[in-house]
Short mmCIF file of C-alpha atoms in Angstrom, two decimals:
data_model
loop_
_atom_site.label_atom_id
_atom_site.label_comp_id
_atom_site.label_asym_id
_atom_site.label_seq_id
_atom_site.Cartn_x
_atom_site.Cartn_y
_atom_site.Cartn_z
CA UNK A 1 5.50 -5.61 9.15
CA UNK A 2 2.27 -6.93 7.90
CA UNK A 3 2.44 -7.84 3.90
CA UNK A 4 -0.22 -7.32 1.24
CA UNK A 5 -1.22 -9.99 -0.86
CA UNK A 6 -1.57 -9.38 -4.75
CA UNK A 7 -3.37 -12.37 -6.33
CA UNK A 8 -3.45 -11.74 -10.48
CA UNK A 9 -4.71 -15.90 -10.91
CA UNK A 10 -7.97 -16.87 -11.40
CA UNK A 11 -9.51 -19.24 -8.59
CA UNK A 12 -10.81 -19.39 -5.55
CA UNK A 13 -10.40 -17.53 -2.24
CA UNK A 14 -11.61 -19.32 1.12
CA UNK A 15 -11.57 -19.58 4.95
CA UNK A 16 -9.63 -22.95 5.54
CA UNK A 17 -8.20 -24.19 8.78
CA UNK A 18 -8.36 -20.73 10.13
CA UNK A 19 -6.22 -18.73 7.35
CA UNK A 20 -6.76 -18.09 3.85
CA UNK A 21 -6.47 -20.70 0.95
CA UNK A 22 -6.17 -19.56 -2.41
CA UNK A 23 -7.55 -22.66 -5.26
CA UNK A 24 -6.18 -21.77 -8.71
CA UNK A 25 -8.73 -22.96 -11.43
CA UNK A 26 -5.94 -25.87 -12.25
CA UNK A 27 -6.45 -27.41 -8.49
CA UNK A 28 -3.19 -26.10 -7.30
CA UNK A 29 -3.58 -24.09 -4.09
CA UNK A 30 -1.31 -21.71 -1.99
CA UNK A 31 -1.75 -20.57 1.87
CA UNK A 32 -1.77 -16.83 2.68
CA UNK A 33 -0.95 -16.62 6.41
CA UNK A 34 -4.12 -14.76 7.91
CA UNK A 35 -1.89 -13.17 10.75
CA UNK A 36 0.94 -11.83 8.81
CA UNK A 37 -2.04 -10.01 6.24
CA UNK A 38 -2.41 -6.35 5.66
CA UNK A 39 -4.64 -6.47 2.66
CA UNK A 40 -5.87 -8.26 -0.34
CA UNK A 41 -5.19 -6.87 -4.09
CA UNK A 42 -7.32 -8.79 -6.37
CA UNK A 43 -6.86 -8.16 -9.76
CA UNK A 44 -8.01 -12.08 -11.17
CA UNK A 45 -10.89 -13.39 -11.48
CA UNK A 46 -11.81 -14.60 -7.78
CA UNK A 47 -14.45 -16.59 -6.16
CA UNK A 48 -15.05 -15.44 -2.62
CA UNK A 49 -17.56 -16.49 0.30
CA UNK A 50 -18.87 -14.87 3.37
CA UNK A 51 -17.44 -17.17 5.14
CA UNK A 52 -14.16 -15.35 4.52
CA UNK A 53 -15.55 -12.13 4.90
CA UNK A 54 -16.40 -12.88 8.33
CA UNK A 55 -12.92 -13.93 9.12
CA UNK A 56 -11.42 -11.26 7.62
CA UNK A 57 -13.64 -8.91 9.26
CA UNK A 58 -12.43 -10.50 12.45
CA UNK A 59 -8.64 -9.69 11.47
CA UNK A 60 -9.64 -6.91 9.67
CA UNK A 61 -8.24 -6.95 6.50
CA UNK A 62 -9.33 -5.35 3.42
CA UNK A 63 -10.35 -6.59 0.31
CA UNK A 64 -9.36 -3.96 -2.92
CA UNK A 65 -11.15 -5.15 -5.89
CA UNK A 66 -9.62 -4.48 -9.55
CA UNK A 67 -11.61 -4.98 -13.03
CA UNK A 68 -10.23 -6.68 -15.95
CA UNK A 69 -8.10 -3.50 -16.87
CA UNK A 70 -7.10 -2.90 -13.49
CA UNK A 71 -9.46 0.06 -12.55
CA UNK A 72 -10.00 0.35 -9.05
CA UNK A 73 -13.65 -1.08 -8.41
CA UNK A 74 -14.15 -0.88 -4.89
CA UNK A 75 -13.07 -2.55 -1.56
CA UNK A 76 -14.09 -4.68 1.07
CA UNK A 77 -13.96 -2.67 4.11
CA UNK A 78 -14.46 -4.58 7.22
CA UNK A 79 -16.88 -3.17 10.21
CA UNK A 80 -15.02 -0.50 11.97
CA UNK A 81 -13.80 -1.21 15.06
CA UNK A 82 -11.51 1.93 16.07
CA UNK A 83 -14.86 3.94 16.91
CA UNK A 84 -14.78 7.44 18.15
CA UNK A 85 -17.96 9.52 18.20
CA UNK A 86 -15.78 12.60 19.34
CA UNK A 87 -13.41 12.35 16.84
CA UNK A 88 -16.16 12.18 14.06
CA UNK A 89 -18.17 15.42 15.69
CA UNK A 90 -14.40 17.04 15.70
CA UNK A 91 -14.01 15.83 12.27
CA UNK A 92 -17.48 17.14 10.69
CA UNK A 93 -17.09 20.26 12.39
CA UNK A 94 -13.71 20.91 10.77
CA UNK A 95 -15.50 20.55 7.43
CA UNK A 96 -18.12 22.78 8.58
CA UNK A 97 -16.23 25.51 9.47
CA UNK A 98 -15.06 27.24 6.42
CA UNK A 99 -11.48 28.46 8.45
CA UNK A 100 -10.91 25.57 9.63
CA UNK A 101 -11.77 23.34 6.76
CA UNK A 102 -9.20 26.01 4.57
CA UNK A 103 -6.13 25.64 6.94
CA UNK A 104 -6.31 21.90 6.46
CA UNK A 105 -7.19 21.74 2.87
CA UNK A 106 -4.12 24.53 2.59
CA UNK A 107 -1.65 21.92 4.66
CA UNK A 108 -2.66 19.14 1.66
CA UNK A 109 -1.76 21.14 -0.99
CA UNK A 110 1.25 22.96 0.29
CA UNK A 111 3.32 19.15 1.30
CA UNK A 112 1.87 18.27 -2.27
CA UNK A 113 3.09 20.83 -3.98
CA UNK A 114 6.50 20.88 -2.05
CA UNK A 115 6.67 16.94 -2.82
CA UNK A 116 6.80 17.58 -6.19
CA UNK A 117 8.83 19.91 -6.18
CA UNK A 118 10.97 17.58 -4.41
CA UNK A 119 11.08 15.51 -6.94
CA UNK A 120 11.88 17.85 -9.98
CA UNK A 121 14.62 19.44 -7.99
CA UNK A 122 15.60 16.15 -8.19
CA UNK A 123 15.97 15.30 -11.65
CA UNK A 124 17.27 19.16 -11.96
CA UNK A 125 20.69 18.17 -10.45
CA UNK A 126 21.32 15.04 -12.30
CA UNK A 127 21.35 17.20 -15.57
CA UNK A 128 17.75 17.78 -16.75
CA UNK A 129 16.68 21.21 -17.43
CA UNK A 130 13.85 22.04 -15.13
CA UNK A 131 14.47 25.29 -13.96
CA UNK A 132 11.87 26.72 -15.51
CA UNK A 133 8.94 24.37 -14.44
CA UNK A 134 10.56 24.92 -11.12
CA UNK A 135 9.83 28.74 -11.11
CA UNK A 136 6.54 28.39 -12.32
CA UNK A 137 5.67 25.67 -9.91
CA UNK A 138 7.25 27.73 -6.97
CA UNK A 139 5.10 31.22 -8.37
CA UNK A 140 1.83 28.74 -7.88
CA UNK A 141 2.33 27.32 -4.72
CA UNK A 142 3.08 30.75 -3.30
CA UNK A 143 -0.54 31.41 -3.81
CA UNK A 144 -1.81 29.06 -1.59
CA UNK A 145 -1.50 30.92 1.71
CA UNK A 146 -3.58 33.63 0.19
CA UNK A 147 -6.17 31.19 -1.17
CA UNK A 148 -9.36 31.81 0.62
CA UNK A 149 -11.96 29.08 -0.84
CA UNK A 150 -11.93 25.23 -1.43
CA UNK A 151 -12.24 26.06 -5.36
CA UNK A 152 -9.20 28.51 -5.46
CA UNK A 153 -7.17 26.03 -3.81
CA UNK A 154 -7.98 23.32 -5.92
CA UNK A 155 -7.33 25.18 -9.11
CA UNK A 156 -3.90 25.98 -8.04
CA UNK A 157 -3.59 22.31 -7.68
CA UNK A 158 -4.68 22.04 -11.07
CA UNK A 159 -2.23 24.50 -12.42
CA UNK A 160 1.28 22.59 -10.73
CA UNK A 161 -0.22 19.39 -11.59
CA UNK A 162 -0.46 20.76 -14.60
CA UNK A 163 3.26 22.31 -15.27
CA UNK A 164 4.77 19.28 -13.61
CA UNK A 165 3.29 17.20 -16.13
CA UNK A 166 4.72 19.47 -18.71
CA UNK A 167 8.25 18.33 -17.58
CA UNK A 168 7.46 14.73 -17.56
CA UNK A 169 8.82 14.26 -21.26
CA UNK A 170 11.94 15.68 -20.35
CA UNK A 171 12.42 13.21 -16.66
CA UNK A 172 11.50 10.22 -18.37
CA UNK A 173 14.46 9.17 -20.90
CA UNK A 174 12.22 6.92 -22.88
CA UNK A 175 10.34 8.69 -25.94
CA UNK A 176 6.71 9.26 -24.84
CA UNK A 177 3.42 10.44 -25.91
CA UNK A 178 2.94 12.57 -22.87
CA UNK A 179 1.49 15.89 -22.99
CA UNK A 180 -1.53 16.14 -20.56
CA UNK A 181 -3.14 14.10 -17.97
CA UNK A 182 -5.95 12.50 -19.48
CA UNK A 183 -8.65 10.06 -17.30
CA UNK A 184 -11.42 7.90 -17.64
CA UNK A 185 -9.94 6.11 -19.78
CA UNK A 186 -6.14 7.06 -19.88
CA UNK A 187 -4.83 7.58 -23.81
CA UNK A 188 -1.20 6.38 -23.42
CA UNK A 189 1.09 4.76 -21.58
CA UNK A 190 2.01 7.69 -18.98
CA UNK A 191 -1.62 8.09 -18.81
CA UNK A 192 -2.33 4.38 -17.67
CA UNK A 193 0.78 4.42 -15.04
CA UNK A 194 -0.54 6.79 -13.20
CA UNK A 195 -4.11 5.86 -13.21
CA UNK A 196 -3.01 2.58 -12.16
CA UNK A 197 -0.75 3.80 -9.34
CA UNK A 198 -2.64 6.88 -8.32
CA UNK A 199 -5.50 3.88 -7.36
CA UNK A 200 -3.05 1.96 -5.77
CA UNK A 201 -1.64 5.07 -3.18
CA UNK A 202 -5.38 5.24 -2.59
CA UNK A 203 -6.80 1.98 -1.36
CA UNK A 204 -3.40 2.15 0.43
CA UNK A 205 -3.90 5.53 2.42
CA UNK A 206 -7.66 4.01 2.53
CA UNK A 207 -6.05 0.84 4.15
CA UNK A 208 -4.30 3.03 6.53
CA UNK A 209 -7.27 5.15 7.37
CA UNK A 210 -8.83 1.56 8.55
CA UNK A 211 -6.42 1.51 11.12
CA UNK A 212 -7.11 5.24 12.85
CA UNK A 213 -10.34 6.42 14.34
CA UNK A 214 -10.70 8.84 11.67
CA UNK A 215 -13.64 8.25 9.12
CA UNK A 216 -13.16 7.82 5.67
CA UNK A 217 -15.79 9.67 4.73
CA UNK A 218 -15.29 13.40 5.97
CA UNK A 219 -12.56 15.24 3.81
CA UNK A 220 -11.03 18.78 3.31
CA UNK A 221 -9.94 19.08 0.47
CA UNK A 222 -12.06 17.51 -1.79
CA UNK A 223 -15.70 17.38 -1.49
CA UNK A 224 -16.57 14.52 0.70
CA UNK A 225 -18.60 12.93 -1.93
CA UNK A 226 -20.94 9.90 -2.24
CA UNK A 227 -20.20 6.32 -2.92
CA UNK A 228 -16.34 7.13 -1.92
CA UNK A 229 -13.86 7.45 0.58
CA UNK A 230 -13.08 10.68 0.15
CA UNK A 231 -10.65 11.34 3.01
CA UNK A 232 -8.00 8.89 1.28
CA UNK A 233 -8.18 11.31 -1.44
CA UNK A 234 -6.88 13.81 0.34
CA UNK A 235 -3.98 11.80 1.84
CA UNK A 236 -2.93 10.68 -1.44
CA UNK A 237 -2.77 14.19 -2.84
CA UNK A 238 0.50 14.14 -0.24
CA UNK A 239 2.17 10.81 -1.12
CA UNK A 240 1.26 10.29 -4.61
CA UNK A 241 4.66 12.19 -6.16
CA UNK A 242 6.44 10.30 -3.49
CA UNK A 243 5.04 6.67 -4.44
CA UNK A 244 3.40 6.96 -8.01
CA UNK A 245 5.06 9.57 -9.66
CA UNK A 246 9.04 8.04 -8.86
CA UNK A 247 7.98 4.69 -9.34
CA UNK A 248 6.32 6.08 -13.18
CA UNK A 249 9.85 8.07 -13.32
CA UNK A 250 12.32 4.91 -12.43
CA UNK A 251 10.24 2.07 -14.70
CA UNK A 252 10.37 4.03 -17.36
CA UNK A 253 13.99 5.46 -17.20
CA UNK A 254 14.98 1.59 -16.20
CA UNK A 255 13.11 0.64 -19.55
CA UNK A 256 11.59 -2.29 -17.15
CA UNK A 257 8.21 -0.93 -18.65
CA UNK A 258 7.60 0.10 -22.73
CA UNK A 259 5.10 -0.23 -25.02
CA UNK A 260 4.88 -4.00 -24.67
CA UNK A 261 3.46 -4.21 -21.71
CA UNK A 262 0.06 -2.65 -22.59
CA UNK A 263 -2.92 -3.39 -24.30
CA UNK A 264 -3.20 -1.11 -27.33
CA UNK A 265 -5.76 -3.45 -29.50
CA UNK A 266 -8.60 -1.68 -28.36
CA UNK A 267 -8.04 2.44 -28.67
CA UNK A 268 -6.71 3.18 -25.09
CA UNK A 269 -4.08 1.77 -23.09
CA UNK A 270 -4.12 -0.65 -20.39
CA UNK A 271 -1.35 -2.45 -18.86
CA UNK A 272 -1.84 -5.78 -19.42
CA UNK A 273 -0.61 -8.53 -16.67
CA UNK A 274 2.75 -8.27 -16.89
CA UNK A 275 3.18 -4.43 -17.00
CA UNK A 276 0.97 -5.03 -13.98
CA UNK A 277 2.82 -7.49 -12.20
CA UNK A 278 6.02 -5.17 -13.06
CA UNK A 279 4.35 -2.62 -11.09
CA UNK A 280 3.14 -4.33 -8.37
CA UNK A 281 6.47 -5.60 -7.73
CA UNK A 282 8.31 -1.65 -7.98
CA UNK A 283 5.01 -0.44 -5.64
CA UNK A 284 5.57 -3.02 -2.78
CA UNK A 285 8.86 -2.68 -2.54
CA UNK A 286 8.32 0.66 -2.38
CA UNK A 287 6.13 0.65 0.51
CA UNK A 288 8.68 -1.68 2.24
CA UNK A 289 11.69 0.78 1.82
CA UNK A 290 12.67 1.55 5.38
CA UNK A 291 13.75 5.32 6.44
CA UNK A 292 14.86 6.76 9.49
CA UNK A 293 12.44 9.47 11.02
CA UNK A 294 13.80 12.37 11.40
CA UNK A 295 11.30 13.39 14.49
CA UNK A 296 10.56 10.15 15.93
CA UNK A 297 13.96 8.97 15.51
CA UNK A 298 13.65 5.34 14.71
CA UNK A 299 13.27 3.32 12.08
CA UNK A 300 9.64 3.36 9.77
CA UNK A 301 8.74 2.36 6.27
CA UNK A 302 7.21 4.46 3.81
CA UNK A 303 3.35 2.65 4.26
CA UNK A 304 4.06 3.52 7.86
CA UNK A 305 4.32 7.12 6.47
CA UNK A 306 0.50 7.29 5.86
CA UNK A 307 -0.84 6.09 9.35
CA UNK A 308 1.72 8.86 10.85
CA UNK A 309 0.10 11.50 9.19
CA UNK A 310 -3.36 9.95 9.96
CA UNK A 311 -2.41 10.11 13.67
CA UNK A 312 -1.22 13.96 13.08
CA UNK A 313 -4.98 14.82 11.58
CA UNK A 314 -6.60 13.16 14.30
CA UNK A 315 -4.27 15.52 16.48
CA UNK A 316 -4.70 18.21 14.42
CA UNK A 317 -8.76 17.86 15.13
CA UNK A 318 -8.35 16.93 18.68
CA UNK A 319 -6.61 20.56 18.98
CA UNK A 320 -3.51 19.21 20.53
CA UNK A 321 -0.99 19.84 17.61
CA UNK A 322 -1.47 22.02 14.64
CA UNK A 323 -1.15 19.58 11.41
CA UNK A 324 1.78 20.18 9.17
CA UNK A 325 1.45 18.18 5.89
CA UNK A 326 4.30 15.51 5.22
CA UNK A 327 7.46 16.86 3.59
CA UNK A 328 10.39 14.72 2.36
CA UNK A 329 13.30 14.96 4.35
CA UNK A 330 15.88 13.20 2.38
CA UNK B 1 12.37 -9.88 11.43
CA UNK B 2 12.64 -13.02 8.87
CA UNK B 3 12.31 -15.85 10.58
CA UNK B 4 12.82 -20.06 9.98
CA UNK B 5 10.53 -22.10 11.90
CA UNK B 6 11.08 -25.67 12.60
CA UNK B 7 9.07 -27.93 14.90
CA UNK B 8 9.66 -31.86 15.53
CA UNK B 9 6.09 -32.75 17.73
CA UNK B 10 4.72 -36.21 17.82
CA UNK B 11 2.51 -37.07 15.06
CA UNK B 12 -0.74 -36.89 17.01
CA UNK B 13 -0.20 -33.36 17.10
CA UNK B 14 1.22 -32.45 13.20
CA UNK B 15 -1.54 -31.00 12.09
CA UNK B 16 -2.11 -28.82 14.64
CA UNK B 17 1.01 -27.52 14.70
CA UNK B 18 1.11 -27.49 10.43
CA UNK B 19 -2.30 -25.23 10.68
CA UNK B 20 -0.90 -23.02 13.33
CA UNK B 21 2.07 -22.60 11.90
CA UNK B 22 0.28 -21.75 8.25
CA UNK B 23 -1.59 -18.51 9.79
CA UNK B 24 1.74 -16.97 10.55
CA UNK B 25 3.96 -17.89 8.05
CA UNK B 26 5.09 -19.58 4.72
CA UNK B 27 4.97 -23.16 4.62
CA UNK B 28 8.13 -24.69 2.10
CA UNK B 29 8.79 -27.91 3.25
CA UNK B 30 7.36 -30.48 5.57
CA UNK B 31 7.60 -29.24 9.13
CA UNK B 32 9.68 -26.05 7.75
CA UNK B 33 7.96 -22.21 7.61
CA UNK B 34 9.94 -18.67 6.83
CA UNK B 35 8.74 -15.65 6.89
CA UNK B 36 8.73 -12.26 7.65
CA UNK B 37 7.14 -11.68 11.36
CA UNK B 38 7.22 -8.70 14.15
CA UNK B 39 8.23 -9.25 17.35
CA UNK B 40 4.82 -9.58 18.91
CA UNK B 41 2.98 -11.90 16.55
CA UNK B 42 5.95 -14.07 17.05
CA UNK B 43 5.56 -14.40 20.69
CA UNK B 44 2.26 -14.83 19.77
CA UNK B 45 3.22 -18.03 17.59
CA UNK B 46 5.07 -19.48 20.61
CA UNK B 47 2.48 -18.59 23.15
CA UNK B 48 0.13 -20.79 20.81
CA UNK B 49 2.78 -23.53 19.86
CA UNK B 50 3.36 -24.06 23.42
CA UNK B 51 -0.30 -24.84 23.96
CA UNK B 52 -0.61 -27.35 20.92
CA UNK B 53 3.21 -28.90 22.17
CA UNK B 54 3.97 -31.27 25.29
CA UNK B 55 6.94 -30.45 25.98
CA UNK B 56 7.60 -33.09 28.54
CA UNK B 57 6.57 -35.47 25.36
CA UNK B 58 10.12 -33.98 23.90
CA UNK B 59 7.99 -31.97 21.49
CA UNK B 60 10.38 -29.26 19.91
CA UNK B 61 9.95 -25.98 17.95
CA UNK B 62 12.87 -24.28 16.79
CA UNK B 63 13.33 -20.45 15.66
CA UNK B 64 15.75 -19.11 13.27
CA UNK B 65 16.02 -15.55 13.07
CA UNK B 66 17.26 -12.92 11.17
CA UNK B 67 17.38 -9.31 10.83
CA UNK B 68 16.29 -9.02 7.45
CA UNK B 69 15.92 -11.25 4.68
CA UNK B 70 18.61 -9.73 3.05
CA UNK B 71 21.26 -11.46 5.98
CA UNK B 72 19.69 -15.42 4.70
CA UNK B 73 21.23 -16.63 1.64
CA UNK B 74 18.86 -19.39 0.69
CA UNK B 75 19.86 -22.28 -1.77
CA UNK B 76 17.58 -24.54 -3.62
CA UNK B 77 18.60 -28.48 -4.43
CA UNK B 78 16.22 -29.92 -6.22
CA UNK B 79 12.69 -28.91 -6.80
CA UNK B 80 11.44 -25.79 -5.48
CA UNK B 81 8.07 -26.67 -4.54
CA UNK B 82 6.56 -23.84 -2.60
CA UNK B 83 7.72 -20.39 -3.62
CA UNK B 84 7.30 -17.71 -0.99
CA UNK B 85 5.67 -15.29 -2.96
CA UNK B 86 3.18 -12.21 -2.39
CA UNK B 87 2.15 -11.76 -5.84
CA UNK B 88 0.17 -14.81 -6.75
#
């Protein structure tokens, strides 16, 4: 399996004897092997050329970019070069059509919404009282087969996100100011975790999408926007309580994460390096877990999770297999 | 798979090998690379080696592998000069 890089230094990234050299400012340098490269995390300060673009263009990898606080900024998305003009008419025409842009956007919510339910059943057995945020979470997603618009579907979304978050306090051991999701920028610690993860899940499902003929661009549930890749969106709606949320639930209840590992000086809360490194570490490893599928029957890792269900949509809109969102197994 | 690579060519052709070597895996030590690697891109590696390599020269590259990383118990004497790493 392919690895992702994460570079947090300062320096200089560069096409050298056909791979990648990273220059730290200090002179020292270290090799990424070009071949064994999924994508690029840059969170430093980084030089870059064209000259690497091109060559990564020709391996195509991907290039996330990260600002100072580690807000997603943007990627580097080399020229496509799984092309299907049938798939993209199939794919616009499933937005289009208001039925069949429903039954997908319906398939996204319902694996979301049984995901995190997933989870909370979870915690419920090892001793945490959440059968009542179970109940209401269950009454909500019951709705969703006899949600007929985009909107309606979306505000149920709203609604679990909103209960689950409710019983975040009583998952995470550590004492927390959590009581609502807030964005843009995040007001506390649980705030900044999942902002930081949430954009993580995406460039990765956005990574994964490179890989597929599908384009990034046309999505169901949410409005297929400007200026981003919508369609990741929608993917990560099904894997984020699988990859953010768990990783937010074991840092915290691990104590590898607390208070010191943000920036509080100015009024909101950032992780600062090391809270980011801390994550970075949990994340990949995460993605590298290994699981047996249950259909396929052989062995996959969680990233490979994502292109699977990119291959069921593209089935889905091909009309040879109705899609069924992901649902944990284990 | 994890893999060790190590390769004993004729100095004419080091730094080929070195560089080739370098886009597939980690280098730590002169002439030794490790690494995680799928099957194909390592036949790849070989396909290539074989090309930079004369093997009638008594050019050698040898492969090490192992399930997982978890299977290599790795011990450092001395300085650890190039950490394999994916966070830098």
């Amino acid at each position: 399996m392919k690895q992702n890089f994460y570079i947090f230094n300062s320096g200089r990234l560069k096409r050298q004897e056909n791979t990648i050299f990273f220059e730290k400012e200090d002179g020292s340098r270290s090799v990424i092997p070009i071949e064994n490269t999924e994508s690029i995390y840059a969170f430093g300060e980084i030089d870059f050329n064209t000259k690497l673009f091109n060559y990564l263009a020709q391996k195509g990898i991907a290039v996330h970019i990260f600002n100072y606080y580690g807000f997603y900024s943007g990627s580097y998305y080399p020229r496509e070069t799984l092309n299907s003009g049938q798939l993209l008419v199939k794919q616009v025409n499933h937005y289009t059509n208001r039925n069949k842009r429903i039954t997908l956007a319906r398939a996204f919510i319902e694996s979301a919404s049984f995901n995190i339910l997933k989870n909370l059943r979870y915690y419920n057995n090892r001793g945490k009282d959440l059968g009542g945020v179970i109940n209401t979470i269950e009454g909500y997603s019951s709705q969703i087969a006899s949600s007929d618009s985009v909107d309606g579907l979306m505000g149920i979304e709203g609604n679990i996100r909103n209960a689950y978050y409710k019983a975040w306090p009583t998952i995470i051991d550590q004492e927390i100011e959590f009581e609502r999701r807030v964005k843009q920028p995040p007001d506390n610690m649980v705030n900044a975790l999942i902002s930081y993860l949430n954009s993580l899940v995406y460039t990765t499902c956005l990574g994964e999408i490179y890989h597929t003929q599908l384009n990034p661009l046309i999505s169901f549930l949410h409005e297929p926007g400007e200026r981003r890749f919508s369609l990741s969106l929608d993917l990560a709606e099904v894997f984020k309580p699988i990859f953010s949320d768990r990783i937010i639930f074991t840092i915290l209840n691990r104590q590898q994460i607390s208070e010191k590992d943000f920036m509080t000086e100015v009024n909101f809360c950032y992780l600062n390096e090391k809270g980011r490194k801390t994550v970075i570490k949990e994340y990949d490893e995460k993605l590298k877990t290994i699981i047996t599928h249950k259909k396929l029957d052989r062995q996959v890792s969680y990233r490979h999770l994502i292109r699977l269900e990119c291959y069921k949509l593209v089935k889905h809109l091909i009309g040879e297999q109705e899609y069924e969102g992901f649902k944990i197994w284990w | 798979m994890y893999v060790i690579v190590v390769y004993d060519v004729d100095q004419k052709r080091c730094g080929r090998m070195l560089k080739l070597c370098r886009t597939y895996l980690h280098h730590i030590q002169n002439s030794v690379f490790e690494g995680e690697i799928t099957e194909a891109k390592l036949e790849e590696l070989k396909v290539r080696a074989k090309k930079v390599m004369k093997e009638d020269e008594e050019d050698s590259l040898i492969i090490f592998k192992s399930r997982n990383e978890k299977w290599l118990e790795k011990e450092i004497v001395g300085a650890d000069k190039k950490p394999v790493d994916n966070i830098l």
